[in-house]
XYZ file of C-alpha atoms in Angstrom:
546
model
C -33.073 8.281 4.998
C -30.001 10.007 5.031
C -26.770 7.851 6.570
C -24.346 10.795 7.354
C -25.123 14.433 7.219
C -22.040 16.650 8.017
C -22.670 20.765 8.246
C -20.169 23.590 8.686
C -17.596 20.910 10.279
C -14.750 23.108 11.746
C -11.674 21.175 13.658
C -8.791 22.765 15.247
C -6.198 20.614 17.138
C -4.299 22.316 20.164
C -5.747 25.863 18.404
C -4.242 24.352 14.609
C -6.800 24.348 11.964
C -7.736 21.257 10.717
C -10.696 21.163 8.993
C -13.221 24.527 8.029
C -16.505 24.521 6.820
C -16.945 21.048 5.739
C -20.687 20.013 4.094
C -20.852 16.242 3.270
C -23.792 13.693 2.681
C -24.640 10.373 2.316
C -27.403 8.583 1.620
C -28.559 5.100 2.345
C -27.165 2.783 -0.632
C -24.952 5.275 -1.991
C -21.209 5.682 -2.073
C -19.271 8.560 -1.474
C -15.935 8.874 -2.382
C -13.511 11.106 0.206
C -10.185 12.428 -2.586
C -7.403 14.540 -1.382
C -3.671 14.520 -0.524
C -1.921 13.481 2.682
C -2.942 15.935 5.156
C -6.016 17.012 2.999
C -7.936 16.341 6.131
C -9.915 13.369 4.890
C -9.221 10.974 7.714
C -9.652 13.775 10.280
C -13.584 14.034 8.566
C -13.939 10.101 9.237
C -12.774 10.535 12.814
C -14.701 13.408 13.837
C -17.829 11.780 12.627
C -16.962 8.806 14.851
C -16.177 11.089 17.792
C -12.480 9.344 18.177
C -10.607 12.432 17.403
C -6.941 13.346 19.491
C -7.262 15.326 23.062
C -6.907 19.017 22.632
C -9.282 18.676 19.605
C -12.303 21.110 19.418
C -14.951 21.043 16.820
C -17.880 22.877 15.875
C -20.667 22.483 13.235
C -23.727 19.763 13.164
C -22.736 15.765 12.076
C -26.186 13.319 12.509
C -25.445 9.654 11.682
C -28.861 8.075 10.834
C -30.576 11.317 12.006
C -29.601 11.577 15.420
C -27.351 14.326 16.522
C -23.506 13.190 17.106
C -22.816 16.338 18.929
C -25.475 15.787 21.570
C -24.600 12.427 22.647
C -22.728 11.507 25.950
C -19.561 8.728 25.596
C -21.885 6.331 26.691
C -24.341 7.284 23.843
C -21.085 7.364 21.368
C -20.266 3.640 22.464
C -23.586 2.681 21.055
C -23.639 4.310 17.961
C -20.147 3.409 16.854
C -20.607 -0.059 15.380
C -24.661 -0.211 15.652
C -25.318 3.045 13.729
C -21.498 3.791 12.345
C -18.700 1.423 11.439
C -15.215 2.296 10.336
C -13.197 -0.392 8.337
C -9.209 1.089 8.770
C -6.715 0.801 6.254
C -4.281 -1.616 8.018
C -6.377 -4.543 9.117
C -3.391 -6.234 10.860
C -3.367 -3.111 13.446
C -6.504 -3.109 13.533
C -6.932 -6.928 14.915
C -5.958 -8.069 17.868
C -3.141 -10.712 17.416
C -3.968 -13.079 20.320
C -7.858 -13.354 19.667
C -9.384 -15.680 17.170
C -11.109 -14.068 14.331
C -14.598 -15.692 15.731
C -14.491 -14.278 19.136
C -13.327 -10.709 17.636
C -16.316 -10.337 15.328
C -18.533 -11.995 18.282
C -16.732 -8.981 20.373
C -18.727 -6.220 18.559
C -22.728 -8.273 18.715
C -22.290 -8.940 22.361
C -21.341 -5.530 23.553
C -24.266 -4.020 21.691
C -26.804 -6.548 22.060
C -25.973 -8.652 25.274
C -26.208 -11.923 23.553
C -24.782 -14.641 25.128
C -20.861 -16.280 23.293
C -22.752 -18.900 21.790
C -25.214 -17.050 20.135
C -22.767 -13.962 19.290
C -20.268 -16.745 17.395
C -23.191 -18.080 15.392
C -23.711 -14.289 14.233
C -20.297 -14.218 13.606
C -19.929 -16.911 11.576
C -22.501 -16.000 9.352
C -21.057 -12.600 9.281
C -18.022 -14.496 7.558
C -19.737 -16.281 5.655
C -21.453 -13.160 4.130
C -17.771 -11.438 3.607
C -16.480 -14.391 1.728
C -14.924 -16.582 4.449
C -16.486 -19.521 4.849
C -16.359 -22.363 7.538
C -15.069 -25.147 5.916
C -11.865 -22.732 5.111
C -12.039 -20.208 7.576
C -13.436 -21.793 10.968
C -13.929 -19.358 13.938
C -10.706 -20.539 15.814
C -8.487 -19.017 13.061
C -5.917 -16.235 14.093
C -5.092 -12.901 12.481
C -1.698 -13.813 11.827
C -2.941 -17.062 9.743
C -4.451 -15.399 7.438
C -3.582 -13.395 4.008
C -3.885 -9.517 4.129
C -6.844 -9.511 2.351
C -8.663 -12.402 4.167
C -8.208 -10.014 7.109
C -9.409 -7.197 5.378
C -12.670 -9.332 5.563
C -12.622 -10.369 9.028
C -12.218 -6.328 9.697
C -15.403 -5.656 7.018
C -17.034 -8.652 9.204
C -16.627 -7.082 12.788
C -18.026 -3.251 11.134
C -21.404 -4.789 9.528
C -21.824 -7.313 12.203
C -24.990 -5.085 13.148
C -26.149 -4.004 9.965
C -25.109 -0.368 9.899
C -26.742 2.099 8.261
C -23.210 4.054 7.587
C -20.016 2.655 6.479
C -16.554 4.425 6.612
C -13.394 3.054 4.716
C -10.414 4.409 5.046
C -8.267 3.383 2.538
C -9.678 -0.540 2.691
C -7.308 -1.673 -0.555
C -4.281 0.554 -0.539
C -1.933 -2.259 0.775
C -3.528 -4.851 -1.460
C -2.322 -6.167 -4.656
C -5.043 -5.446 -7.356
C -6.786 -9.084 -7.376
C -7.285 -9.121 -3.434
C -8.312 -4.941 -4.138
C -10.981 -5.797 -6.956
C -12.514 -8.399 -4.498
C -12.448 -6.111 -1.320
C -14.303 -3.166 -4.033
C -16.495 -5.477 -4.972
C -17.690 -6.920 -1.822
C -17.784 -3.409 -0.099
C -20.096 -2.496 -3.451
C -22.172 -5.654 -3.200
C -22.873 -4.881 1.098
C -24.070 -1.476 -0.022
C -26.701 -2.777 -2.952
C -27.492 -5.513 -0.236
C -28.152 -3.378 2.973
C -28.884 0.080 1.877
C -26.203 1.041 4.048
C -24.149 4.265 2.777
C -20.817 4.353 1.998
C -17.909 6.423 2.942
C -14.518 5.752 0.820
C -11.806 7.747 1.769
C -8.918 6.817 -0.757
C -6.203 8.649 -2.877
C -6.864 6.493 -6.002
C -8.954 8.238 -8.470
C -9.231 5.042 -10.731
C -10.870 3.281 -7.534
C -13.486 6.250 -6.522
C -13.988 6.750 -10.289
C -15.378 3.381 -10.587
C -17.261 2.752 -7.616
C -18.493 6.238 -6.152
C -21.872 7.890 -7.264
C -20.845 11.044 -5.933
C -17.291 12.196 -4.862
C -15.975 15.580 -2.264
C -12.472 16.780 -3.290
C -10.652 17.656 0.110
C -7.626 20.497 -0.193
C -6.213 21.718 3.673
C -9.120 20.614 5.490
C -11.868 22.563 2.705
C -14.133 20.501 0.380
C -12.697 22.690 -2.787
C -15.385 20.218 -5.498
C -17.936 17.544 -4.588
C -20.839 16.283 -7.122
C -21.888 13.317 -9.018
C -18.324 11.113 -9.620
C -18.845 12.173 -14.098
C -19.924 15.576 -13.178
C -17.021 16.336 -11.396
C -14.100 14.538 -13.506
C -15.548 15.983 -16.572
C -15.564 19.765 -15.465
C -12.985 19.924 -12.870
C -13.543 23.221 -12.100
C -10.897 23.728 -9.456
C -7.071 23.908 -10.189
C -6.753 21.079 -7.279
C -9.036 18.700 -9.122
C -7.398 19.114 -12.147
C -3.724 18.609 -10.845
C -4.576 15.321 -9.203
C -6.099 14.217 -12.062
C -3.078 14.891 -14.117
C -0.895 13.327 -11.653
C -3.058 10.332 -11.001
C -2.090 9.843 -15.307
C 1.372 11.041 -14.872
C 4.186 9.474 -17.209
C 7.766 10.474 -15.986
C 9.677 12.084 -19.459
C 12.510 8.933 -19.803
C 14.968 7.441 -22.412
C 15.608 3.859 -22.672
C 19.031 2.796 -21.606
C 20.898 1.975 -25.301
C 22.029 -1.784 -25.303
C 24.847 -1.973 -22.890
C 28.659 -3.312 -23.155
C 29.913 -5.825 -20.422
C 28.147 -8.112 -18.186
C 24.886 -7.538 -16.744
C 24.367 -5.537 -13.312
C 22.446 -8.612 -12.172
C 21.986 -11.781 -13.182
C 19.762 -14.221 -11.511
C 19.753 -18.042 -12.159
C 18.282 -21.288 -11.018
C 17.380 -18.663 -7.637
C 15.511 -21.329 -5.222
C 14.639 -20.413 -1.947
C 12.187 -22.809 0.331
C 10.993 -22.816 4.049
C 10.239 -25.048 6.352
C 6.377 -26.084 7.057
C 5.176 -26.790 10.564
C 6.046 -30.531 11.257
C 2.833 -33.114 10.655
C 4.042 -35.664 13.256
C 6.508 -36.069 16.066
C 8.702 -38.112 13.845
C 8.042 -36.650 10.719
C 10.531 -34.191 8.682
C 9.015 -30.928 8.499
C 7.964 -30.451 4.519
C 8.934 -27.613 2.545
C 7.221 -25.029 0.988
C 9.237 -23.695 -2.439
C 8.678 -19.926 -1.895
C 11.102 -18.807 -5.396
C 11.508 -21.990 -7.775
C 14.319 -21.966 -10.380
C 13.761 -17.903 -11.195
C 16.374 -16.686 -14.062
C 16.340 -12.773 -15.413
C 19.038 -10.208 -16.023
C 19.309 -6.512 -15.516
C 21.200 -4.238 -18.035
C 22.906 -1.211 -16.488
C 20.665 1.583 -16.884
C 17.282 -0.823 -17.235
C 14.716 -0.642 -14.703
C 12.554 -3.438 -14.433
C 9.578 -4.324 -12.833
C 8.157 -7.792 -10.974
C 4.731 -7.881 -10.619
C 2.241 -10.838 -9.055
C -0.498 -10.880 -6.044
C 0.841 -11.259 -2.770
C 2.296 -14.643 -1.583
C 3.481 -14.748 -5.259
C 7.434 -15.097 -3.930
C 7.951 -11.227 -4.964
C 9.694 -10.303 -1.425
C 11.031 -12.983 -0.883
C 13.285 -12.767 -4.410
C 13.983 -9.395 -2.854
C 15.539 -10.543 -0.066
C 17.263 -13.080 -1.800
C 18.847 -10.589 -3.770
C 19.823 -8.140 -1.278
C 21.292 -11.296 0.813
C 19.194 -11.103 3.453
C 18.465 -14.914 3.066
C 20.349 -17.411 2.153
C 19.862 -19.110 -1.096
C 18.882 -22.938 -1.162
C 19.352 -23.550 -5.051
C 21.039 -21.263 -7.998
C 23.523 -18.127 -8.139
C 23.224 -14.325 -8.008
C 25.879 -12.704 -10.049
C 26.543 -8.669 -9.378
C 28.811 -7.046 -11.839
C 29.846 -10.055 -13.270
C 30.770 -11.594 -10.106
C 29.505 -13.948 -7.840
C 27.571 -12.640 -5.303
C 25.327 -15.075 -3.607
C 24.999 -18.768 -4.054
C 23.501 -22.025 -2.167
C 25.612 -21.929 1.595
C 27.269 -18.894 0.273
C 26.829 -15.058 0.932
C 28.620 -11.940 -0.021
C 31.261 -9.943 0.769
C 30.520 -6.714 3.175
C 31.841 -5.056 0.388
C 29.941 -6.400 -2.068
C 26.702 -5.043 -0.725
C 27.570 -1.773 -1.498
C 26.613 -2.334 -4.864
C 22.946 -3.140 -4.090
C 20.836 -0.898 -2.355
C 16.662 -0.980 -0.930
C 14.176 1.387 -1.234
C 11.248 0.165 1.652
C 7.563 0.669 1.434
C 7.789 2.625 4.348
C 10.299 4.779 4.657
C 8.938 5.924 8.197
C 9.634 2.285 9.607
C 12.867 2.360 7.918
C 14.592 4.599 10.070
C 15.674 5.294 13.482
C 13.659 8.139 14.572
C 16.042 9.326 17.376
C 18.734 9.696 14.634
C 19.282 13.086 12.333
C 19.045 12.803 8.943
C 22.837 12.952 7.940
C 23.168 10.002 10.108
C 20.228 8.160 8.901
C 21.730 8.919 5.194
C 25.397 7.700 5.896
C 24.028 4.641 7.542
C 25.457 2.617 4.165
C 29.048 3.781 4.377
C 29.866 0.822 6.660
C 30.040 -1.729 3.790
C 32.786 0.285 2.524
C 36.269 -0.793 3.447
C 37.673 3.226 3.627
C 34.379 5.130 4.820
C 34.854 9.122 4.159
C 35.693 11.272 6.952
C 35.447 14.983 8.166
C 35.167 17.240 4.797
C 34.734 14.312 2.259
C 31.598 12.910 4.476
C 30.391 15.914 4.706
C 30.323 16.587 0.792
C 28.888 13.097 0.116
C 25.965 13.492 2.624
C 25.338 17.035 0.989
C 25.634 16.011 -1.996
C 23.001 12.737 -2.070
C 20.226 15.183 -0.214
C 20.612 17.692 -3.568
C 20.260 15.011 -5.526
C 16.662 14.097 -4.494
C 15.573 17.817 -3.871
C 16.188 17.987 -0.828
C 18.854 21.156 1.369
C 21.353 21.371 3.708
C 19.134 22.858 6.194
C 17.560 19.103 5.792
C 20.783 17.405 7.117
C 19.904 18.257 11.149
C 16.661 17.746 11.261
C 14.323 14.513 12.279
C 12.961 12.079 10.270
C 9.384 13.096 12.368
C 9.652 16.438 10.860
C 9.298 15.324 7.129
C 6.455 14.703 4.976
C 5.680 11.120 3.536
C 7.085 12.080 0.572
C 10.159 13.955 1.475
C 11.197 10.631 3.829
C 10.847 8.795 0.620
C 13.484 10.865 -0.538
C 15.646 10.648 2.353
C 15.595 6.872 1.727
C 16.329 7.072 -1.690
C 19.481 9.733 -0.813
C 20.838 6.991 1.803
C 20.489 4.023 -1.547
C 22.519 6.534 -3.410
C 25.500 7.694 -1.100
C 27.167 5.114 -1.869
C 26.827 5.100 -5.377
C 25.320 1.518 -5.525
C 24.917 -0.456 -9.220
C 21.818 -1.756 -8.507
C 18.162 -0.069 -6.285
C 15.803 -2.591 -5.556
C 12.347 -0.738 -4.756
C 9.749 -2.368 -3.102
C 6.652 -1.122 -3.208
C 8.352 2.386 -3.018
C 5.745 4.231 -3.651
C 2.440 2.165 -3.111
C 1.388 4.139 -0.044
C 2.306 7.817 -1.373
C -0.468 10.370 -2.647
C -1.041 10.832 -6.321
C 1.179 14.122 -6.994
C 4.486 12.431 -4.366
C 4.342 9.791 -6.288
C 4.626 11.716 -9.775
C 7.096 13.636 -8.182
C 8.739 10.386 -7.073
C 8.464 8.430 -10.475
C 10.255 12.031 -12.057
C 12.912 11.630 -9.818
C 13.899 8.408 -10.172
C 13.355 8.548 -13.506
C 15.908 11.368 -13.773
C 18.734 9.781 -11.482
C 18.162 6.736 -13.142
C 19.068 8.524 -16.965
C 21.910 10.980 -15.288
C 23.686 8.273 -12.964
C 23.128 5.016 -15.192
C 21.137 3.317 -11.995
C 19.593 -0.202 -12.577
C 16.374 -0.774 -10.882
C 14.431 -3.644 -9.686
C 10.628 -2.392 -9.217
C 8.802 -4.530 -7.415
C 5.197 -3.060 -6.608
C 1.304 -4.741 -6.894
C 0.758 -1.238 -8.585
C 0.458 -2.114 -12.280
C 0.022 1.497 -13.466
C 3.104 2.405 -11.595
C 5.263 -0.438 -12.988
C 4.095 0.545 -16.110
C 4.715 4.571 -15.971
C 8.504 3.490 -14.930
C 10.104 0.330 -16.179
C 11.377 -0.802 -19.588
C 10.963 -4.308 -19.015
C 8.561 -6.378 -16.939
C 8.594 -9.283 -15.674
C 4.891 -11.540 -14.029
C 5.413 -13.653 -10.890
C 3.420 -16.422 -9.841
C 3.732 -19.463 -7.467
C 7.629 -18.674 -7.119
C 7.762 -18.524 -10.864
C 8.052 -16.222 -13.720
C 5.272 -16.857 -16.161
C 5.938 -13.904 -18.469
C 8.383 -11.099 -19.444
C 9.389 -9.034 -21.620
C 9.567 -5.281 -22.825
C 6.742 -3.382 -20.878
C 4.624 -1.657 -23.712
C 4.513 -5.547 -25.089
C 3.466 -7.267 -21.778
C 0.577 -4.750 -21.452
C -0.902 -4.407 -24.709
C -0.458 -8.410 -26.026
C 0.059 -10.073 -22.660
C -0.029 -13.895 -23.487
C -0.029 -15.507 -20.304
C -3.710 -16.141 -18.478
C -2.719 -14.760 -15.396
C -1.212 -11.572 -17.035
C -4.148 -10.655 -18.464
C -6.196 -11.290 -14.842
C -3.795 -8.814 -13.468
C -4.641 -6.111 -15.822
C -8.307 -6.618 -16.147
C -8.425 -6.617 -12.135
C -6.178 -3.146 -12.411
C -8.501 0.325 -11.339
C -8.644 2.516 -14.716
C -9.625 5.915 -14.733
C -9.835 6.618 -18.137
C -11.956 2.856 -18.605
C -14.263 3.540 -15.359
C -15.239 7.284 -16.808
C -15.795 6.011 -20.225
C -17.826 3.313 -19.435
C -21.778 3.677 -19.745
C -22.937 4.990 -16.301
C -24.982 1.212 -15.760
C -22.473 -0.691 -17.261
C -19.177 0.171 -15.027
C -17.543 -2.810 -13.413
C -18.050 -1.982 -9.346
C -14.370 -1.341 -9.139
C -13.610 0.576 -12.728
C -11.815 -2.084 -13.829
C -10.846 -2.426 -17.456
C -13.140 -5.633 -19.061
C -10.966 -8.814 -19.080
């Protein structure tokens, strides 16, 4: 039986074309992999074949989830197939749980308003539910919240609630892209294992060709809402017939052209030592002091000026919260921070205002970095209140201009909102406000984890190239080991609050000599491992072999 059949899908949103002519199949126990850009119109496919697409949206064409007609259904017939028939499993499971309902009654939600069960019986489907997705009681009991739980372990509790009912399709939109590669290669893997178990098919939207190239048997290549390539996963990587194929595929590889930095003279840009920072636990008794859980414990590392290196680890590793420790956003409770030479944090001690000029972030999300009611030369001045004589009139002016050239970007750009931008060009908006004021040290975290293939080359070249012509240090921090590898000259492996290797990238790759190293990289996607790997022998998630 066929699990999704999609014919001549054609979307337009309030009359704007979104998607035209789009064929797409899946069968029960097979996995299709969904590839395109930003915008490609792959999520837009997901939605419209769970009928939860924006008002002023009109759609033609045939979709039939387990062979009944989608098109043909009333709302009340919709509510019944979504979750019964069709599930979708969304990429930010946090959003997609609600924060004041325990994960037992939210997976119990989704049996009782299809079947009618009684709570009782509903939580004793849900808890096996769990147990099948790798949460089990004696760790995971049903009266656990969302926001006690690791991003992954929600991930689960989201993959619970969609195959509480035993679907016969599965959607994923982008299940792993905010995971580190660890928590990924178990999400891939249990996603893989539900499909051989159920005979349920699989839908995986995703912009990581490593990940589809591992898992999918067949795969659609989406370009401005067209399928432009779609066959068996080999077929299609080894022809790649269309131009748009063959540029992601180039970008997914993509190397930015760079020089090391030659050995430099004076004191490091930054030098980290003895950094401890700790929080307080909940207390266990009335009279008891709360304990305290070592988050960073005794870290030590330099930067050169011109490096850029990279910190790597799973999350809960103590990678953000180094960050922050660095940028002074928390205080330190052990060790010193030296910038320049000089002292810049230490235990009860912060920084100067004007100190902070000299180190600059790069977010994740550059979106939720800014304040959207703000223009862009606003937004990319922000910084010039650390300095003790901010520019004025003309000499503002100039520096504003000048930062947008030097990520690509016009003077048109200056007046517009941050709304109006692509993913991509915000990214570079965020990196012009780092730059304005001409800061030593960029710490980037996860800068580019969420951006499409050919932004994030495009990214990687450009700070790459600012990094060679203005001497910038870098601090990389990202669960994207193929990234951190493209970009860095040195890298450095945190775990448990602790550095357990580093050293010059190439080196930590090729020979890595701690344990936990080499789980990293054998749990990283490869595409070049996953397509040369016997057909019956890939690893579910075309990982490298350990």
């Amino acid at each position: 039986m066929t699990a999704l059949s999609v014919s001549g899908l054609t979307l337009a949103i309030h009359g704007t074309p979104i998607l035209s002519d789009v064929d797409l199949t899946v069968g029960a126990g097979e996995i299709v992999g969904i590839v395109g850009e930003s915008g490609s119109g792959k999520s837009m496919t997901a939605l419209s074949v769970m009928q939860l697409l924006p008002h002023g949206s009109q759609w033609s064409g045939s979709i039939k989830v387990a062979g009944n007609d989608v098109g043909a259904m009333t709302e009340t017939e919709l509510c019944g197939m979504r979750g019964r028939d069709a599930a979708m499993v969304f990429q930010e499971p946090m959003t997609a749980l609600n924060p004041v309902q325990t994960i037992g009654d939210q997976v119990a939600e989704t049996i009782r308003i299809h079947t009618g069960t009684g709570r009782r019986e509903a939580l004793a489907l849900a808890r096996q539910t769990l147990d099948r997705v790798g949460l089990p009681a004696d760790r995971f009991p049903l009266d656990r919240y969302p926001h006690e739980l690791s991003g992954g372990q929600r991930q689960r509790v989201v993959i619970a609630m969609a195959i509480a009912l035993r679907p016969k399709l599965l959607i994923a939109d982008e299940p792993t892209t905010a995971l580190d590669v660890t928590t990924q290669a178990q999400i891939l893997d249990l996603l893989s294992g539900l499909v051989r178990e159920e005979g349920m098919g699989l839908m995986l939207i995703t912009h990581d060709l490593a990940v589809v190239a591992g898992l999918a048997d067949r795969i659609a290549i989406l370009q401005h809402g067209s399928v432009v390539e779609s066959g068996a996963t080999r077929d299609v990587f080894a022809a790649m017939r269309h131009p748009y194929t063959r540029a992601l595929f180039s970008a997914s590889a993509h190397v930015p052209s760079r020089t090391p930095p030659p050995a430099a003279d004076g004191p490091p840009v930054l030098a980290v030592s003895e950094v401890v920072r700790e929080y307080p636990q909940p207390r266990r008794g009335l009279f008891h002091r709360p304990p305290r859980f070592r988050a960073v414990d005794g870290v030590s590392f330099e930067i050169a000026r011109g490096e850029n290196v990279g910190l790597v680890g799973e999350s809960g590793c103590g990678k953000s919260t180094l960050a922050r420790a660095i940028l002074a956003l928390d205080p330190l409770d052990g060790g010193e921070i030296r910038l320049n030479g000089e002292v810049f944090s230490s235990a009860g001690d912060g920084p100067r205002m004007t100190q902070r000029a000299g180190v600059q972030v790069v977010f994740q999300d550059p979106y939720g970095s800014f304040n959207p009611r703000h223009k862009v030369r606003r937004l990319v001045c922000e910084p010039f209140h650390l300095l003790g004589s901010p520019p004025r009139g003309a000499e503002l002016e100039a520096r504003m201009l000048r930062a947008l050239e030097a990520v690509g970007l016009s003077a048109g750009d200056a007046d517009k909102y941050i709304h109006e931008f692509s993913g991509g060009q915000r990214q570079r908006i965020a990196i012009a406000r780092a730059l304005i004021i001409e800061p030593s040290l960029i710490v980037l975290d996860e800068a580019v984890s969420a951006l499409d293939v050919s932004i994030r080359a495009q990214i990687l070249d450009l700070l790459a190239e600012l990094s060679g012509r203005l001497d910038l240090s870098y601090l990389f921090i990202s669960h994207d080991l193929t990234v951190v590898r493209a970009i860095t000259d040195r890298v450095m492996v945190m775990k448990a609050g602790r550095i357990v290797e580093e050293g010059p990238t190439t080196r930590v790759f090729e020979d890595p000599q701690h344990p936990y190293t080499r789980s990293l990289i054998a749990a990283t996607p490869s595409l070049a491992a996953a397509l040369a790997a016997p057909a019956d022998r890939r690893a579910p998630s075309g990982r490298r072999d350990a």
